Amino acid sequence: MQQNLEGKYREVYISIGLYIHNSSIDDGLQNEILNDILDLFLQAQESNEEIDFITGADYKTFCDNVIAESMKKNSSHLKIVKFFKNILWFISYYITIKTLMVVGLYFIGSNKTLTLNINTLDLLILAGSIPSIYIVPFIASKKAFKPKKLLSIIVFSILSMILLIALLGIIAILSGPSFDMPLFAIPFYLPILLSWLIYILINRYYKNQCLKGA
Amino acid sequence: MHNKVGDYMGNSTQLLKGIMEGVILKIISIEETYGYNIYQKLMDYGFTDFSEGSLYPLLLRLERNNYINAIKRQSPLGPDRKYYSLTPDGAQLLKEFSDEWEKLSCNMKKLWEV
């Protein structure tokens, strides 16, 4: 639906989305708030109103007020839980893709066993990617952030991810071990089950904590 | 930071801060309505100095504290739209506000007529 927004409405809506997603508000409430704001924006746009009519002069102050009303208990403990929840979400997706590749290669005959080999490259990709996925929301949450710079920040985060992986790769090469050498091999179903199970448990805990804080 | 003497006088934005919850509850009590319509009604009733950007957080506060209830209905513009109505707690708060406001406005009138 946000495609129906134009110009400044679209630009500010994307920025508000980033700002709200980086807050400690429960994911369900985040979606509800963004849906409410989208409806207000669409109507204001239809009536040719200035965006300030809805958000005031500074959309970040608007977001801060929305966040303050949503979170009665804005604890740092919740932020830490959310941080680990997001990392686990990323790891679970990575493991899912790798497992699908193992199963696919087994069925086409390239793999003889259904074993998941975790090697140095996997650890490098994870170690290099995780910090960079926090660059965009971190910068977007800063007061000095300008929505027009969003694209360059995304490019910057991708480049920093590649650079970090390359840097870790060089360190790994200098340290000795080969990228292909399995660090450990486990049955293909174990990591995918464990990672998603832990993610679901942490996510449920996080949502319960959000509800208690609301 | 301390407010200087006179900061609240002759400044309708400051004066309005304390009464906007009551104003919004009153608008919603007249008929079930949605966010943008509340903006328009505020303008129609002359609350033009109400700080822009303040309405949605206020609606959120009232909803989170169970003073208003929201039902989602289809909107012609796209996403489901929330229609707000008063809860029993909201109706009680509005009554208390109305009584307090009447008392205050009566006292002000008496004083100004001296």
Short mmCIF file of N, CA and C in Angstrom, two decimals, chain B residues 5-6 13 22 28 32-33 35 45 54-55 61 64 67 70 74 79 87 90 93 103 105 108-109 112:
data_model
loop_
_atom_site.label_atom_id
_atom_site.label_comp_id
_atom_site.label_asym_id
_atom_site.label_seq_id
_atom_site.Cartn_x
_atom_site.Cartn_y
_atom_site.Cartn_z
N VAL B 5 7.71 33.07 34.05
CA VAL B 5 6.36 33.58 34.34
C VAL B 5 5.77 34.09 33.03
N GLY B 6 4.55 33.65 32.74
CA GLY B 6 3.89 34.13 31.52
C GLY B 6 4.03 33.18 30.35
N THR B 13 -1.14 26.99 22.72
CA THR B 13 -0.59 25.64 22.60
C THR B 13 -0.36 25.05 23.99
N GLY B 22 -9.46 15.46 26.70
CA GLY B 22 -10.90 15.65 26.88
C GLY B 22 -11.57 16.03 25.56
N ILE B 28 -14.93 11.87 19.83
CA ILE B 28 -15.22 10.45 19.60
C ILE B 28 -16.57 10.06 20.19
N GLU B 32 -18.78 7.43 16.21
CA GLU B 32 -17.61 6.61 15.92
C GLU B 32 -16.85 7.25 14.76
N THR B 33 -15.54 7.43 14.92
CA THR B 33 -14.81 8.15 13.88
C THR B 33 -13.38 7.64 13.73
N GLY B 35 -9.01 8.43 12.56
CA GLY B 35 -7.95 9.39 12.85
C GLY B 35 -7.99 10.68 12.04
N TYR B 45 -13.55 22.79 14.61
CA TYR B 45 -13.96 23.38 15.89
C TYR B 45 -13.01 24.49 16.34
N SER B 54 0.80 15.92 17.21
CA SER B 54 0.48 15.47 18.57
C SER B 54 -0.73 14.55 18.62
N LEU B 55 -1.56 14.56 17.58
CA LEU B 55 -2.83 13.81 17.68
C LEU B 55 -2.62 12.30 17.71
N ARG B 61 -2.19 6.79 23.08
CA ARG B 61 -2.21 6.76 24.54
C ARG B 61 -3.61 6.39 25.05
N ARG B 64 -4.22 2.69 24.29
CA ARG B 64 -3.42 1.79 25.14
C ARG B 64 -3.91 1.78 26.58
N TYR B 67 -9.20 3.80 27.05
CA TYR B 67 -10.24 4.82 27.09
C TYR B 67 -11.01 4.86 25.78
N ALA B 70 -10.76 0.53 19.24
CA ALA B 70 -10.64 0.68 17.79
C ALA B 70 -11.14 -0.57 17.08
N GLN B 74 -12.62 -1.77 6.33
CA GLN B 74 -11.97 -1.52 5.03
C GLN B 74 -12.00 -0.04 4.68
N PRO B 79 -5.12 0.46 3.26
CA PRO B 79 -5.05 -0.38 4.47
C PRO B 79 -6.32 -0.25 5.30
N THR B 87 -14.81 3.65 25.32
CA THR B 87 -15.05 2.48 26.20
C THR B 87 -15.77 3.02 27.44
N GLY B 90 -13.51 5.31 29.13
CA GLY B 90 -13.40 6.58 28.41
C GLY B 90 -14.59 7.48 28.69
N LEU B 93 -14.09 8.92 32.08
CA LEU B 93 -13.06 9.97 32.07
C LEU B 93 -13.62 11.25 31.45
N LYS B 103 -16.73 23.41 36.09
CA LYS B 103 -16.39 24.12 37.33
C LYS B 103 -15.36 25.22 37.05
N SER B 105 -14.60 26.68 34.16
CA SER B 105 -15.07 27.76 33.29
C SER B 105 -16.03 28.67 34.04
N MET B 108 -13.89 30.92 36.19
CA MET B 108 -13.24 31.93 35.34
C MET B 108 -14.23 33.04 34.98
N LYS B 109 -15.46 32.64 34.64
CA LYS B 109 -16.48 33.62 34.28
C LYS B 109 -16.76 34.57 35.42
N TRP B 112 -13.94 37.01 35.88
CA TRP B 112 -13.84 38.00 34.80
C TRP B 112 -14.99 39.02 34.82
#
